mmCIF file of C-alpha atoms and ligand atoms in Angstrom:
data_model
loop_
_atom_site.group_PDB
_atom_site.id
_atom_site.type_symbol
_atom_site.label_atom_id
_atom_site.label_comp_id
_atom_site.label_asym_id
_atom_site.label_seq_id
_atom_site.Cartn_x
_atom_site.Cartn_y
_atom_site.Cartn_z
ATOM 1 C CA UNK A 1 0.000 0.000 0.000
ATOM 2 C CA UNK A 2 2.549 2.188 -0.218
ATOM 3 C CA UNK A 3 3.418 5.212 -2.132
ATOM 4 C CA UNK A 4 6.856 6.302 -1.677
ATOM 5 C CA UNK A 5 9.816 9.167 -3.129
ATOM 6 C CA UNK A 6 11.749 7.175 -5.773
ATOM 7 C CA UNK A 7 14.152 5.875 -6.355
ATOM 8 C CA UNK A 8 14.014 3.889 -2.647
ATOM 9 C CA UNK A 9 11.126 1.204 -3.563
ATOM 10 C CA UNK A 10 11.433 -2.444 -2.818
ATOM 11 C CA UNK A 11 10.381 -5.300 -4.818
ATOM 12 C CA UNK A 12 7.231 -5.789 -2.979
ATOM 13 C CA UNK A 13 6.297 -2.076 -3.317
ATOM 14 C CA UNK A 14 6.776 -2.012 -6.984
ATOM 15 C CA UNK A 15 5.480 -5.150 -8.039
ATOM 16 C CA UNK A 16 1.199 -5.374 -7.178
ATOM 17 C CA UNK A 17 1.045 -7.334 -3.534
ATOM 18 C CA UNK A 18 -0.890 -10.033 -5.411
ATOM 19 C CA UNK A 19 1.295 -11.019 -8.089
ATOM 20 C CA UNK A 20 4.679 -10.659 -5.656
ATOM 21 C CA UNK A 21 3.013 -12.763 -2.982
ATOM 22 C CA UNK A 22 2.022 -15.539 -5.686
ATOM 23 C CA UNK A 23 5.557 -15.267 -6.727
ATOM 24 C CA UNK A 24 6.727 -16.210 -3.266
ATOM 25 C CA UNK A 25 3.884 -18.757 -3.407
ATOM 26 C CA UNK A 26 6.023 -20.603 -6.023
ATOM 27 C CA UNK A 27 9.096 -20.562 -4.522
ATOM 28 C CA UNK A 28 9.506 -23.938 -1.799
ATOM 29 C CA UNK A 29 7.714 -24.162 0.923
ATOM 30 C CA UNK A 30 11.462 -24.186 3.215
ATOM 31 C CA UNK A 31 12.369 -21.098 1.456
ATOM 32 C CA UNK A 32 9.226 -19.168 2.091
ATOM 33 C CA UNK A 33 8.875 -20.698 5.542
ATOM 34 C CA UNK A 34 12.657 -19.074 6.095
ATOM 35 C CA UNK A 35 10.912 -15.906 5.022
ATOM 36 C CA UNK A 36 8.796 -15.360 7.633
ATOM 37 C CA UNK A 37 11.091 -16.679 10.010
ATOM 38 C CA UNK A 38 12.678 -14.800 12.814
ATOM 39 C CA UNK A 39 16.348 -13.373 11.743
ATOM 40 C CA UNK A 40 18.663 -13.946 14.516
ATOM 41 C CA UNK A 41 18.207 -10.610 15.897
ATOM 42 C CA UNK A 42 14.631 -10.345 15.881
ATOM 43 C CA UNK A 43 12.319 -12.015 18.877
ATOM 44 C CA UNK A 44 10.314 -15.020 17.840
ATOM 45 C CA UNK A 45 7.034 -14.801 19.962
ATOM 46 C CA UNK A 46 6.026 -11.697 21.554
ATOM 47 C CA UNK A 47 8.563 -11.981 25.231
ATOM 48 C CA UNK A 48 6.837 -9.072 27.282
ATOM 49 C CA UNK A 49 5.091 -9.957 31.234
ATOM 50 C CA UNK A 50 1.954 -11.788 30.648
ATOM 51 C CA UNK A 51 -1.374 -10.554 30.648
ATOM 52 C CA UNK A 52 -4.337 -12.544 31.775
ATOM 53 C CA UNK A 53 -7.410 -12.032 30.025
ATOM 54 C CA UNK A 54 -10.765 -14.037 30.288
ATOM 55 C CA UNK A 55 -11.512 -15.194 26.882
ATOM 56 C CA UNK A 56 -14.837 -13.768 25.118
ATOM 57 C CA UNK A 57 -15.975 -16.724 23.136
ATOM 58 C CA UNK A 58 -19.137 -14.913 21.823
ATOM 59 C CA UNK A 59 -16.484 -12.475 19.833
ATOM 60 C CA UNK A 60 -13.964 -14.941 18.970
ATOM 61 C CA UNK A 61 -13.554 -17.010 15.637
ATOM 62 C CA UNK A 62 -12.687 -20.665 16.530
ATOM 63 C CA UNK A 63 -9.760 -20.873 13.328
ATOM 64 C CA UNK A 64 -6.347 -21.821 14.943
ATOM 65 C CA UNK A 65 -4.326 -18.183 15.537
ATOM 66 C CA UNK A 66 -2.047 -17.996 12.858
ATOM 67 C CA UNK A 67 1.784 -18.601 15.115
ATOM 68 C CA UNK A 68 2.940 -15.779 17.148
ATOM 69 C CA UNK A 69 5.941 -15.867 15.162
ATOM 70 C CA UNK A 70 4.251 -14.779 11.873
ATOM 71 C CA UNK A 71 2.244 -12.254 13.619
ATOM 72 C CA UNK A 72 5.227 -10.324 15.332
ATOM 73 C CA UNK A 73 7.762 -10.531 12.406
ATOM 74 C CA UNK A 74 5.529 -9.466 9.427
ATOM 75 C CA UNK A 75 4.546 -6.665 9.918
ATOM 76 C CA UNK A 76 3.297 -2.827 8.652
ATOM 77 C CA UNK A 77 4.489 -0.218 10.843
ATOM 78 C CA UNK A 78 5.807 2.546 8.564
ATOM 79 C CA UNK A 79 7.023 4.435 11.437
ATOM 80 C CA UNK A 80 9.872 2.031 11.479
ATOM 81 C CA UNK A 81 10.495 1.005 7.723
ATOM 82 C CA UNK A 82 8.505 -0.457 4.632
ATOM 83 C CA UNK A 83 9.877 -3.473 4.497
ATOM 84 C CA UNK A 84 7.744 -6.356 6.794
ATOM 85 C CA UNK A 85 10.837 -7.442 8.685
ATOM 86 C CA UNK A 86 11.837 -3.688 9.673
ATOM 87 C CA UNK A 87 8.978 -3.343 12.876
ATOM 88 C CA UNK A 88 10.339 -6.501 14.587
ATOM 89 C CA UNK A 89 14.348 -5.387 13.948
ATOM 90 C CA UNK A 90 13.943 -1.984 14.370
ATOM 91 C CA UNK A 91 11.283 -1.720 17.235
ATOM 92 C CA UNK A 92 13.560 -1.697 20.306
ATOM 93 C CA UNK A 93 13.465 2.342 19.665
ATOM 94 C CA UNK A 94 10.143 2.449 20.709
ATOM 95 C CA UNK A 95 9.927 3.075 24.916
ATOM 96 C CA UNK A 96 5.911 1.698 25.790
ATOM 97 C CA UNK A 97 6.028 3.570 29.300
ATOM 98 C CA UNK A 98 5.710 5.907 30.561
ATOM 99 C CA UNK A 99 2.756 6.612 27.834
ATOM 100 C CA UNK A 100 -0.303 8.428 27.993
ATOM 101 C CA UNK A 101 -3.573 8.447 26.056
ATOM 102 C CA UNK A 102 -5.556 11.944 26.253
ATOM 103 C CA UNK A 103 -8.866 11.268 24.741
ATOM 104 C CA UNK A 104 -10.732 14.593 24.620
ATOM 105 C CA UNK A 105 -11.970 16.996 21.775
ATOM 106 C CA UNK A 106 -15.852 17.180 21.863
ATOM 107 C CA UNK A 107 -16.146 15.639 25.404
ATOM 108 C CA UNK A 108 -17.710 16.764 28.612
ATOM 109 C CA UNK A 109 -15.088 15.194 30.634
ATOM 110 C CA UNK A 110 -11.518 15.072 28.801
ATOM 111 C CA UNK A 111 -9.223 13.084 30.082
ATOM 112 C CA UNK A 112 -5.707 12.057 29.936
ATOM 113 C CA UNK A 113 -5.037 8.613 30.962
ATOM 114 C CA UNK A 114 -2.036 6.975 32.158
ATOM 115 C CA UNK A 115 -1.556 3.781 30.651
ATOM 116 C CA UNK A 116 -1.136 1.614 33.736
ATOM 117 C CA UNK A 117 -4.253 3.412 35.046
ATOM 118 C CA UNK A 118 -5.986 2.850 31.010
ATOM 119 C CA UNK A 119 -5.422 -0.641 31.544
ATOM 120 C CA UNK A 120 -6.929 -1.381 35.084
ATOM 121 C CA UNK A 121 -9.997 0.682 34.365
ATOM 122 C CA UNK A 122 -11.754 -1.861 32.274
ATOM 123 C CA UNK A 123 -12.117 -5.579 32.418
ATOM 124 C CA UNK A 124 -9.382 -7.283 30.033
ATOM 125 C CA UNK A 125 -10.600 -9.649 27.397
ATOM 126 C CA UNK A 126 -9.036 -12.355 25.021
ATOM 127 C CA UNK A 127 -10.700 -11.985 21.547
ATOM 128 C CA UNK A 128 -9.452 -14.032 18.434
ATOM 129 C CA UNK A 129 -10.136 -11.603 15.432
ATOM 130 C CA UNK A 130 -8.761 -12.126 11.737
ATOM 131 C CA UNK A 131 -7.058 -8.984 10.563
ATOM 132 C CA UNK A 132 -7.517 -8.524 6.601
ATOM 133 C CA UNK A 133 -4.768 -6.259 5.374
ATOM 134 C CA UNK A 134 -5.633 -4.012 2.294
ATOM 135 C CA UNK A 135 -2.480 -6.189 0.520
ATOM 136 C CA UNK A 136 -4.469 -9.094 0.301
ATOM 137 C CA UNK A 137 -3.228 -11.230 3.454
ATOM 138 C CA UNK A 138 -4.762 -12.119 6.978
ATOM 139 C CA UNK A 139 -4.117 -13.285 10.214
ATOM 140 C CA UNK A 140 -5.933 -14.513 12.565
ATOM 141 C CA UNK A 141 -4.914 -13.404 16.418
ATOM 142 C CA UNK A 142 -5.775 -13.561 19.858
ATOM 143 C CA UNK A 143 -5.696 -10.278 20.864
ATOM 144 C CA UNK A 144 -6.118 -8.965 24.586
ATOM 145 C CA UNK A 145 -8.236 -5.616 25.606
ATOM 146 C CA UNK A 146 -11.324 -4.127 25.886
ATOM 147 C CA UNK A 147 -14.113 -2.588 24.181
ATOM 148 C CA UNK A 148 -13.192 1.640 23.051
ATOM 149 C CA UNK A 149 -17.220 2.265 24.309
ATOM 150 C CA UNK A 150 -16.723 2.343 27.484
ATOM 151 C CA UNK A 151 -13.676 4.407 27.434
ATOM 152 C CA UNK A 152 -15.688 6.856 25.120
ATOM 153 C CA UNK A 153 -18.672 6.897 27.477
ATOM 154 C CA UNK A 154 -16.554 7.684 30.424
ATOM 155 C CA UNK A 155 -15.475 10.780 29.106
ATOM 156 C CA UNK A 156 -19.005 11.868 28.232
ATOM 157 C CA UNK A 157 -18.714 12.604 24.235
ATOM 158 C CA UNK A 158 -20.847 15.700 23.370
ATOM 159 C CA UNK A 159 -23.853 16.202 21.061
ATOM 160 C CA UNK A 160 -21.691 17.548 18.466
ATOM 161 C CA UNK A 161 -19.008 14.514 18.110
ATOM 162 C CA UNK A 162 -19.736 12.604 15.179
ATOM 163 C CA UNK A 163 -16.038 10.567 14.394
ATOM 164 C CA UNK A 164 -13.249 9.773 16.657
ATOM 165 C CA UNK A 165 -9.937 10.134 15.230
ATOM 166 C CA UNK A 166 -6.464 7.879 16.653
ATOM 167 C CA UNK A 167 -3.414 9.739 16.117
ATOM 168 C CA UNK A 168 0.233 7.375 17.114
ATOM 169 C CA UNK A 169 3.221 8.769 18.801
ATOM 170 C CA UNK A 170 5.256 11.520 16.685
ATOM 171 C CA UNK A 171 8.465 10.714 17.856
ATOM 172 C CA UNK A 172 11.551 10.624 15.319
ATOM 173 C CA UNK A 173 13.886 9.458 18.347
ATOM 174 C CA UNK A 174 11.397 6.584 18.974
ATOM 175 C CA UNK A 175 10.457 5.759 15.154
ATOM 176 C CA UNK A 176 13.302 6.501 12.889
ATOM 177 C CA UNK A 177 11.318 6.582 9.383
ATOM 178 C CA UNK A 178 9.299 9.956 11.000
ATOM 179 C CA UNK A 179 13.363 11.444 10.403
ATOM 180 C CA UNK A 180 13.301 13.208 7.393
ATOM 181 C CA UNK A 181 15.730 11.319 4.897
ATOM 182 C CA UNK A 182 15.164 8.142 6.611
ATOM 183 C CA UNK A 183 16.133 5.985 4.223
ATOM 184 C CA UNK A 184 13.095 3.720 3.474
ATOM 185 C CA UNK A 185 11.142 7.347 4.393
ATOM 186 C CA UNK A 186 7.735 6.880 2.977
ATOM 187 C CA UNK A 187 5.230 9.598 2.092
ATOM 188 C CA UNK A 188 3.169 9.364 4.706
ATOM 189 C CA UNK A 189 2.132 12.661 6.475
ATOM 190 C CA UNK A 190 3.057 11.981 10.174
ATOM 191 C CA UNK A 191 1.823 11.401 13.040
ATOM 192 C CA UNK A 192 -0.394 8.646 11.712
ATOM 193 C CA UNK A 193 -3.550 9.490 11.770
ATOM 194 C CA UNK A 194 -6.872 7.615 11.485
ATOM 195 C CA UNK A 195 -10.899 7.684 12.528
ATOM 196 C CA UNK A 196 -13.515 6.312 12.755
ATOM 197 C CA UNK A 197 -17.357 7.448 12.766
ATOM 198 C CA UNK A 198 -18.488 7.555 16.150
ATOM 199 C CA UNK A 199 -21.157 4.427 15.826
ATOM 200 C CA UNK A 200 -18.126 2.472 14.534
ATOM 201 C CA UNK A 201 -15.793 3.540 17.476
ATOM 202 C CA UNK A 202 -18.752 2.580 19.370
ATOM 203 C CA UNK A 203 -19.867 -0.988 17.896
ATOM 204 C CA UNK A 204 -18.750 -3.918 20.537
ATOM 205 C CA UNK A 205 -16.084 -4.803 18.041
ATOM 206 C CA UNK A 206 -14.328 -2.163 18.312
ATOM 207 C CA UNK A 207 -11.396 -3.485 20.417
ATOM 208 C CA UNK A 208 -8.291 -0.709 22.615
ATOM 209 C CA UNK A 209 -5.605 -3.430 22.401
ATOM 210 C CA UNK A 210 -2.682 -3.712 24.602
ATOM 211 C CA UNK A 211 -1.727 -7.611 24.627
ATOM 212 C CA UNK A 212 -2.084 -10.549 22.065
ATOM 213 C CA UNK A 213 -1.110 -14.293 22.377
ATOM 214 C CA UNK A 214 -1.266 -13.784 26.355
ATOM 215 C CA UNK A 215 1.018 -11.255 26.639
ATOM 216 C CA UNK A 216 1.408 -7.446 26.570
ATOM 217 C CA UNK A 217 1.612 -5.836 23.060
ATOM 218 C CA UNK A 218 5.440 -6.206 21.565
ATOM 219 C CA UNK A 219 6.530 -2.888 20.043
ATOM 220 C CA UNK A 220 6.307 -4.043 16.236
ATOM 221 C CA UNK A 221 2.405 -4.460 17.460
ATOM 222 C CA UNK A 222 1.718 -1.188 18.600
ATOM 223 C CA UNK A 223 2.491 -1.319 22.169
ATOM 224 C CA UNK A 224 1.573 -0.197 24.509
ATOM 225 C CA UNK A 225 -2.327 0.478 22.773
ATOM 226 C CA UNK A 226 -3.443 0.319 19.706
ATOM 227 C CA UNK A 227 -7.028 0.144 18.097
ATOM 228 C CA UNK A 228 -8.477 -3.105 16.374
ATOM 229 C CA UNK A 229 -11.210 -2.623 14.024
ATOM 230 C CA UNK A 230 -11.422 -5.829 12.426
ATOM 231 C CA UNK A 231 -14.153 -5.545 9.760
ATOM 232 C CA UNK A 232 -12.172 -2.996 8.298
ATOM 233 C CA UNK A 233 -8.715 -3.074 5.949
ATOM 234 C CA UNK A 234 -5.542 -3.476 8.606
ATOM 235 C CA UNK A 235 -4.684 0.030 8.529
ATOM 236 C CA UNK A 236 -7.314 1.233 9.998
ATOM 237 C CA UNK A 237 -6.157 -0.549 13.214
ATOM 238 C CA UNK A 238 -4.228 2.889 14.265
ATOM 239 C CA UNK A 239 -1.024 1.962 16.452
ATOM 240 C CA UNK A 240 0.934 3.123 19.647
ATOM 241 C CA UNK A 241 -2.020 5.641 20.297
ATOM 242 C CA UNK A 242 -1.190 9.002 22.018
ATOM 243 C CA UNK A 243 -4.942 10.550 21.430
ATOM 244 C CA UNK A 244 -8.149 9.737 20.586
ATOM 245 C CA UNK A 245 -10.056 12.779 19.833
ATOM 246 C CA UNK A 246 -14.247 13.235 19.071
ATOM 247 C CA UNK A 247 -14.637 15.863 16.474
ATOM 248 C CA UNK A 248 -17.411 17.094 14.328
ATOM 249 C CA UNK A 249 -15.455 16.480 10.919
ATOM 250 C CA UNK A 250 -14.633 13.135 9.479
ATOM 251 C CA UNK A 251 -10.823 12.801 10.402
ATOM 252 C CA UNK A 252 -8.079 13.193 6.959
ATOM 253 C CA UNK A 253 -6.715 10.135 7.761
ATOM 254 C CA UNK A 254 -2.667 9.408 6.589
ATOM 255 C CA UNK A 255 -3.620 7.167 3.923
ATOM 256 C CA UNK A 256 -6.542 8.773 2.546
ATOM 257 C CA UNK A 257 -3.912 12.284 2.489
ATOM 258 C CA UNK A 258 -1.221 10.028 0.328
ATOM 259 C CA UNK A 259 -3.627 8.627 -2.033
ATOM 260 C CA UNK A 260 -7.102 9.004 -1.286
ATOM 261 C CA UNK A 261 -7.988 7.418 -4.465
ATOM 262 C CA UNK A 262 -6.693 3.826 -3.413
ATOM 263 C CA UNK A 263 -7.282 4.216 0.704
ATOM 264 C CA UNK A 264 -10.833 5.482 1.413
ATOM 265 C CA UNK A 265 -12.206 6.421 4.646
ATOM 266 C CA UNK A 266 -14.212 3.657 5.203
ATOM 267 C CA UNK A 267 -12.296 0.691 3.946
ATOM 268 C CA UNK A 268 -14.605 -1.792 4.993
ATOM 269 C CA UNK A 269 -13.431 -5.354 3.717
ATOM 270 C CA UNK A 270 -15.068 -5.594 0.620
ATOM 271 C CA UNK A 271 -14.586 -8.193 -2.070
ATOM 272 C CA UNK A 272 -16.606 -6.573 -4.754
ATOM 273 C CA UNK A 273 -13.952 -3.430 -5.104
ATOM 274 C CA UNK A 274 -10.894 -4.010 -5.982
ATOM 275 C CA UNK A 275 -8.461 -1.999 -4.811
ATOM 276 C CA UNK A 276 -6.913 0.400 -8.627
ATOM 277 C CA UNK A 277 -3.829 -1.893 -8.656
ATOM 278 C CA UNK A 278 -5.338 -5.068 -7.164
ATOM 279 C CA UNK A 279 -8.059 -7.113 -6.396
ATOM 280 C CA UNK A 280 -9.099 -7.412 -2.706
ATOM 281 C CA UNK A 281 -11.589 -11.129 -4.007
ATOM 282 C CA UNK A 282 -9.313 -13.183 -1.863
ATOM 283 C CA UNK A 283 -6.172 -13.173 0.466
ATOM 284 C CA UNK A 284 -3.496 -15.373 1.762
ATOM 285 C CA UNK A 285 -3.724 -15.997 5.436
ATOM 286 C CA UNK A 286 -0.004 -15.666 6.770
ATOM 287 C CA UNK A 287 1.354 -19.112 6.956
ATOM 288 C CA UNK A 288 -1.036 -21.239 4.445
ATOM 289 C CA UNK A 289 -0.178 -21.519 0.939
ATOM 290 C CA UNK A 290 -3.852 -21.564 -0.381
ATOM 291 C CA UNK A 291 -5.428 -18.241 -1.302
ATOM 292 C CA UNK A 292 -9.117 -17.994 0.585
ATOM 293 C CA UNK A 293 -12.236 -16.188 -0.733
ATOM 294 C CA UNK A 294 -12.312 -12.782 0.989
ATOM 295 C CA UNK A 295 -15.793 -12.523 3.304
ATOM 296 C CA UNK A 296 -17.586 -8.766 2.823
ATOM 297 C CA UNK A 297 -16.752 -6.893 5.964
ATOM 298 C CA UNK A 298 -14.321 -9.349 6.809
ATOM 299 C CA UNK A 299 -16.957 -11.796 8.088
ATOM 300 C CA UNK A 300 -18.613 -9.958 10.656
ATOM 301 C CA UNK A 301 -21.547 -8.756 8.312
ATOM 302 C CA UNK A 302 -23.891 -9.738 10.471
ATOM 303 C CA UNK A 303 -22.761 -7.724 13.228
ATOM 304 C CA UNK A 304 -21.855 -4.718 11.058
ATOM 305 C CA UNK A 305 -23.697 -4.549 7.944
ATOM 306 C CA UNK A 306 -26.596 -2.175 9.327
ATOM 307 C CA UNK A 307 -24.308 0.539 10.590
ATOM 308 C CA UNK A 308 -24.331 0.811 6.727
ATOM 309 C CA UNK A 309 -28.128 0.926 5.053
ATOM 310 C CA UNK A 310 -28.329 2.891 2.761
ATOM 311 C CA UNK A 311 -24.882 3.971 1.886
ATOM 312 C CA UNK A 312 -23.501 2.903 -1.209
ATOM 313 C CA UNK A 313 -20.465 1.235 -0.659
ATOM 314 C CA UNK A 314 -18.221 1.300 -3.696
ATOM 315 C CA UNK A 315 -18.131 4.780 -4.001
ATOM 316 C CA UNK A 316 -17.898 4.728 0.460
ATOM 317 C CA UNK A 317 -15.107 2.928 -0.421
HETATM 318 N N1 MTE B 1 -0.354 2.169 12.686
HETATM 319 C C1 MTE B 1 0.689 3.012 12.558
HETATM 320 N N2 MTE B 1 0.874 3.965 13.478
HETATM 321 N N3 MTE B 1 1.555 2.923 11.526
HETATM 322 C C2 MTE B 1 1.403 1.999 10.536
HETATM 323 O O1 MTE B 1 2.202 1.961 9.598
HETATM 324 N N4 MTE B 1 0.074 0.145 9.688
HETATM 325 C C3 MTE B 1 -1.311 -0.345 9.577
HETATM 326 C C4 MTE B 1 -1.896 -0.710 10.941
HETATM 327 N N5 MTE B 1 -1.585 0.316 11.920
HETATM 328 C C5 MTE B 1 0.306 1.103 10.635
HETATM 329 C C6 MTE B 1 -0.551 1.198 11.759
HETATM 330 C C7 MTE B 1 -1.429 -1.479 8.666
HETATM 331 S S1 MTE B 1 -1.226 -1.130 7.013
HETATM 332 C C8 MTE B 1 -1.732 -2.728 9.097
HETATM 333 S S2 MTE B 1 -2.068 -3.987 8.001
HETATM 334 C C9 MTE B 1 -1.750 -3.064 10.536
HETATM 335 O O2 MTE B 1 -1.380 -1.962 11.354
HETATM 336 C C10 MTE B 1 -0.777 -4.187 10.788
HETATM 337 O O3 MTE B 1 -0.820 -4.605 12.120
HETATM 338 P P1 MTE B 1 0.153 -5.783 12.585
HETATM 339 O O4 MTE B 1 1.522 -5.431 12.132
HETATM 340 O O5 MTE B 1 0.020 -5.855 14.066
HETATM 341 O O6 MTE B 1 -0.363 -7.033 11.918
#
């Protein structure tokens, strides 16, 4: 999904995700198993205290979580690199505490939250969610949390707030693409930015994430909170969150800013538009060979299809 300054593009920038992950598809399954393997320098499995977490069946999928491995060595996290490898080797910059959330903007009780204090307030839950990424692969993990609702309704949003918008850490000391001249610098407009309308911050679904696979969020992740929307295209799922903020106007988001006409506001999973350079019919879930049939709103259409009536959806895209 990325759009960067030439001449500093990779193969899997340049070529459309599709036909470069087929490509990798061909080559044997040891070789491609070595590429999502841990380098010697990056952690396997996420090795942060453990976090206990009761685990809500009624919002979980029963598929096997793709391995911890995959999950926290593949990643996008632009603030450290383009390349999927660069979050897990590079994220030891990042510094998860201390960290605070302010959550304010169109609220009759703004707050800023420490984390340690974010994290006690509500009940922590397990939920296994698949997470669709806009370049056509998936995974499915257990992440730990709770719902954004409550968190919203504490601070009392006013009559006026319509979205919510998640804005990550701007920090070039802690992420060193934000340097200018980074090499690997892509054109995104930081701090990352995304939103959300307020009915979708809202839905149950909507998951403030600070732990997966039973323990605390590693860095590559998003540590130490990030947002998990998971009906909606993987970069939606705002990381390493410093403020969430209820405002009247839909949020610019960083994507839509670098090329609004691939990255919409919405990006609801949907099969039936392709993204302009690829088609978003199925994916690869991270670890399986097969490609499987992409599900409209990433599955959970029964759960989010209404928030929808009415509202044409290819050009909502
Ligand atoms: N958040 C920030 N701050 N920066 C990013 O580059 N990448 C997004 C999203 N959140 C991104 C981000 C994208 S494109 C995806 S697919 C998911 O994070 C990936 O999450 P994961 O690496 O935990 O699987």
């Amino acid at each position: 999904m990325l759009i960067r300054h030439a001449p500093r593009f990779t193969a899997s920038e340049i070529t459309d995700p599709k036909l470069y992950l087929s490509r990798r598809e061909l080559i044997s399954g040891a070789v491609a198993a070595l590429a999502l393997s841990p380098g010697p320098c990056e952690s396997a499995t996420p090795q942060g205290p453990s976090l206990s977490a009761t685990r809500n069946a009624a919002f979980s999928l029963s598929e096997p979580a793709t391995k911890a491995e995959h999950a926290t060595t593949y990643n996008n996290f632009y603030e450290f690199g383009v390349n999927k490898d660069d979050p897990s080797r590079l994220g030891g910059t990042l510094r998860p505490r201390p960290w605070t959330v302010q959550v304010d903007g169109l609220a009759h009780k703004p707050k800023t939250f420490d984390i340690d204090e974010l994290i006690r307030l509500f009940p922590l839950e397990e939920r296994v969610y698949s997470l669709r990424c806009v370049e056509a692969w998936s995974m499915v993990i257990p992440w730990i949390g709770f719902p954004l609702a409550p968190l919203l309704k504490r601070v009392e949003p006013t009559g006026q707030a319509k979205y919510v918008e998640f804005t990550t850490l701007l920090d070039p000391a802690q992420f060193p693409a934000q340097k200018p001249g980074f090499f690997g610098y892509s054109s995104l407009d930081w701090p990352y930015v995304e939103g959300l309308r307020l009915d979708e911050a809202l839905h149950p679904l909507t998951l403030l994430t600070v732990g997966m696979y039973g323990r605390v969020l590693p860095n590559q992740n998003g540590a130490p909170v990030r947002v998990v929307v998971p009906w909606k295209y993987g970069f939606k799922s705002a990381k390493s969150i410093v403020r969430i903020r209820l405002v009247t106007e839909q949020p610019k988001t960083s994507w839509e800013k670098a090329s609004p006409q691939e990255y919409g506001f919405y990006s609801n999973v949907n099969p039936a538009v392709s993204h302009p350079r690829w088609s978003q019919a199925d994916e690869r879930r991270i670890g399986e060979f097969r490609r499987r049939e992409t599900r409209p709103f990433n599955g959970y259409a029964d759960q989010v299809a209404s928030l929808y009536a009415g509202m044409d959806l290819k050009k909502n895209y």
